[in-house]
Amino acid sequence: MFQSNVFDYINVLDKAADASWLRNQAITNNISNVDTPGYKRQDVAFEEVLAKALGRNRYESMDSKVNSIQYSRLHRLSPVVYRDYEGFSYRLDKNNVDIENENVMLAENQLKYQGLITSINQDFTNLKTVMK
């Protein structure tokens, strides 16, 4: 059977795009609940999961780190939604959503998502070029 690592980067970028999409949903949920008493903001942890999956060996190339994420480990490379600062609130209604912060995080996340989609598209364009 032919074994290829052609899609390793695309698979990781796909997981990152999924996490960014999920973070976008969490942020928009936070914005919509800015006036809900007792609501605690949500966020998504993916960067930490990715760093753990890639390993901490700084003397290894990124290619070998990405190649070391086997398909079985790729399924564990999933974002985790969590309540951020659950015990913290600076408001009397116990809500901890700061609308200005959420808007900045939404803009940042949208740029990140667009960059990931652009990278995925570029990888597929490169594959099509190679196959010609």
mmCIF file of C-alpha atoms in Angstrom:
data_model
loop_
_atom_site.group_PDB
_atom_site.id
_atom_site.type_symbol
_atom_site.label_atom_id
_atom_site.label_comp_id
_atom_site.label_asym_id
_atom_site.label_seq_id
_atom_site.Cartn_x
_atom_site.Cartn_y
_atom_site.Cartn_z
ATOM 1 C CA MET A 1 0.000 0.000 0.000
ATOM 2 C CA PHE A 2 1.190 3.487 -0.843
ATOM 3 C CA GLN A 3 1.906 5.582 2.259
ATOM 4 C CA SER A 4 2.054 9.354 1.916
ATOM 5 C CA ASN A 5 2.228 12.297 4.291
ATOM 6 C CA VAL A 6 0.790 14.702 1.733
ATOM 7 C CA PHE A 7 -2.226 15.642 3.826
ATOM 8 C CA ASP A 8 -0.511 15.960 7.230
ATOM 9 C CA TYR A 9 -0.434 19.761 7.203
ATOM 10 C CA ILE A 10 -3.902 19.972 5.670
ATOM 11 C CA ASN A 11 -5.304 17.740 8.432
ATOM 12 C CA VAL A 12 -3.765 19.908 11.159
ATOM 13 C CA LEU A 13 -4.934 23.105 9.441
ATOM 14 C CA ASP A 14 -8.417 21.591 9.166
ATOM 15 C CA LYS A 15 -8.503 20.896 12.907
ATOM 16 C CA ALA A 16 -7.286 24.446 13.599
ATOM 17 C CA ALA A 17 -9.999 25.882 11.346
ATOM 18 C CA ASP A 18 -12.616 23.789 13.168
ATOM 19 C CA ALA A 19 -11.345 25.137 16.492
ATOM 20 C CA SER A 20 -11.438 28.692 15.170
ATOM 21 C CA TRP A 21 -15.019 28.177 13.973
ATOM 22 C CA LEU A 22 -15.973 26.825 17.401
ATOM 23 C CA ARG A 23 -14.272 29.785 19.095
ATOM 24 C CA ASN A 24 -16.244 32.132 16.841
ATOM 25 C CA GLN A 25 -19.464 30.480 18.018
ATOM 26 C CA ALA A 26 -18.393 30.787 21.672
ATOM 27 C CA ILE A 27 -17.535 34.476 21.267
ATOM 28 C CA THR A 28 -20.797 35.303 19.518
ATOM 29 C CA ASN A 29 -22.608 33.404 22.277
ATOM 30 C CA ASN A 30 -20.749 35.527 24.838
ATOM 31 C CA ILE A 31 -21.733 38.717 23.012
ATOM 32 C CA SER A 32 -25.379 37.687 22.833
ATOM 33 C CA ASN A 33 -25.385 36.966 26.589
ATOM 34 C CA VAL A 34 -23.629 40.152 27.673
ATOM 35 C CA ASP A 35 -26.707 41.236 29.647
ATOM 36 C CA THR A 36 -27.705 37.804 30.987
ATOM 37 C CA PRO A 37 -27.318 37.751 34.784
ATOM 38 C CA GLY A 38 -24.977 35.033 36.018
ATOM 39 C CA TYR A 39 -23.644 34.148 32.550
ATOM 40 C CA LYS A 40 -19.973 33.161 32.450
ATOM 41 C CA ARG A 41 -18.024 33.672 29.247
ATOM 42 C CA GLN A 42 -16.893 30.679 27.222
ATOM 43 C CA ASP A 43 -13.676 30.169 25.321
ATOM 44 C CA VAL A 44 -12.026 27.395 23.354
ATOM 45 C CA ALA A 45 -8.693 25.777 24.185
ATOM 46 C CA PHE A 46 -6.970 24.506 21.065
ATOM 47 C CA GLU A 47 -3.524 26.045 20.921
ATOM 48 C CA GLU A 48 -2.503 24.196 24.092
ATOM 49 C CA VAL A 49 -3.832 20.895 22.723
ATOM 50 C CA LEU A 50 -1.944 21.447 19.462
ATOM 51 C CA ALA A 51 1.298 22.339 21.251
ATOM 52 C CA LYS A 52 1.018 19.177 23.335
ATOM 53 C CA ALA A 53 0.347 17.041 20.240
ATOM 54 C CA LEU A 54 3.299 18.527 18.381
ATOM 55 C CA GLY A 55 5.601 17.948 21.318
ATOM 56 C CA ARG A 56 7.998 20.260 22.997
ATOM 57 C CA ASN A 57 11.233 19.201 21.301
ATOM 58 C CA ARG A 58 12.638 22.414 19.877
ATOM 59 C CA TYR A 59 15.408 20.562 18.013
ATOM 60 C CA GLU A 60 12.952 18.787 15.750
ATOM 61 C CA SER A 61 11.706 20.294 12.491
ATOM 62 C CA MET A 62 8.056 21.294 12.110
ATOM 63 C CA ASP A 63 7.720 18.765 9.271
ATOM 64 C CA SER A 64 8.729 15.895 11.523
ATOM 65 C CA LYS A 65 6.504 17.163 14.335
ATOM 66 C CA VAL A 66 3.472 17.340 12.045
ATOM 67 C CA ASN A 67 4.316 13.950 10.522
ATOM 68 C CA SER A 68 4.482 12.461 14.029
ATOM 69 C CA ILE A 69 0.782 13.200 14.599
ATOM 70 C CA GLN A 70 -0.641 9.873 13.515
ATOM 71 C CA TYR A 71 -4.211 9.599 12.310
ATOM 72 C CA SER A 72 -5.291 8.101 15.641
ATOM 73 C CA ARG A 73 -3.822 11.066 17.524
ATOM 74 C CA LEU A 74 -5.385 13.491 15.058
ATOM 75 C CA HIS A 75 -8.831 12.603 16.425
ATOM 76 C CA ARG A 76 -7.649 13.624 19.889
ATOM 77 C CA LEU A 77 -6.582 16.978 18.463
ATOM 78 C CA SER A 78 -9.960 18.454 19.262
ATOM 79 C CA PRO A 79 -10.789 21.842 20.733
ATOM 80 C CA VAL A 80 -12.176 22.029 24.250
ATOM 81 C CA VAL A 81 -14.890 24.536 25.210
ATOM 82 C CA TYR A 82 -14.579 25.813 28.766
ATOM 83 C CA ARG A 83 -15.990 28.528 31.019
ATOM 84 C CA ASP A 84 -13.398 31.256 31.408
ATOM 85 C CA TYR A 85 -12.858 32.813 34.842
ATOM 86 C CA GLU A 86 -15.870 30.995 36.243
ATOM 87 C CA GLY A 87 -15.415 32.395 39.745
ATOM 88 C CA PHE A 88 -14.659 35.939 38.576
ATOM 89 C CA SER A 89 -17.092 38.754 37.960
ATOM 90 C CA TYR A 90 -16.624 42.486 38.256
ATOM 91 C CA ARG A 91 -20.348 43.120 37.814
ATOM 92 C CA LEU A 92 -23.101 42.886 40.421
ATOM 93 C CA ASP A 93 -25.164 40.511 38.246
ATOM 94 C CA LYS A 94 -22.281 37.948 38.317
ATOM 95 C CA ASN A 95 -21.822 38.143 34.523
ATOM 96 C CA ASN A 96 -18.154 38.262 33.479
ATOM 97 C CA VAL A 97 -18.491 39.229 29.789
ATOM 98 C CA ASP A 98 -16.668 42.388 28.705
ATOM 99 C CA ILE A 99 -18.202 43.456 25.386
ATOM 100 C CA GLU A 100 -15.140 45.413 24.210
ATOM 101 C CA ASN A 101 -12.862 42.459 24.860
ATOM 102 C CA GLU A 102 -15.252 40.082 23.086
ATOM 103 C CA ASN A 103 -15.401 42.313 20.004
ATOM 104 C CA VAL A 104 -11.602 42.425 19.799
ATOM 105 C CA MET A 105 -11.369 38.658 20.235
ATOM 106 C CA LEU A 106 -14.022 38.163 17.542
ATOM 107 C CA ALA A 107 -12.073 40.292 15.052
ATOM 108 C CA GLU A 108 -8.825 38.470 15.925
ATOM 109 C CA ASN A 109 -10.451 35.082 15.535
ATOM 110 C CA GLN A 110 -12.025 35.979 12.195
ATOM 111 C CA LEU A 111 -8.605 36.996 10.854
ATOM 112 C CA LYS A 112 -7.130 33.745 12.143
ATOM 113 C CA TYR A 113 -9.898 31.719 10.487
ATOM 114 C CA GLN A 114 -9.446 33.511 7.164
ATOM 115 C CA GLY A 115 -5.700 32.848 7.338
ATOM 116 C CA LEU A 116 -6.265 29.156 8.009
ATOM 117 C CA ILE A 117 -8.703 28.814 5.116
ATOM 118 C CA THR A 118 -6.256 30.625 2.839
ATOM 119 C CA SER A 119 -3.503 28.209 3.910
ATOM 120 C CA ILE A 120 -5.689 25.180 3.263
ATOM 121 C CA ASN A 121 -6.637 26.488 -0.181
ATOM 122 C CA GLN A 122 -2.975 27.185 -0.977
ATOM 123 C CA ASP A 123 -2.005 23.642 0.022
ATOM 124 C CA PHE A 124 -4.645 22.199 -2.306
ATOM 125 C CA THR A 125 -3.485 24.535 -5.089
ATOM 126 C CA ASN A 126 0.070 23.267 -4.578
ATOM 127 C CA LEU A 127 -1.146 19.655 -4.718
ATOM 128 C CA LYS A 128 -3.027 20.316 -7.957
ATOM 129 C CA THR A 129 0.091 21.916 -9.430
ATOM 130 C CA VAL A 130 2.223 18.911 -8.504
ATOM 131 C CA MET A 131 -0.295 16.480 -9.985
ATOM 132 C CA LYS A 132 -0.333 18.245 -13.360
#
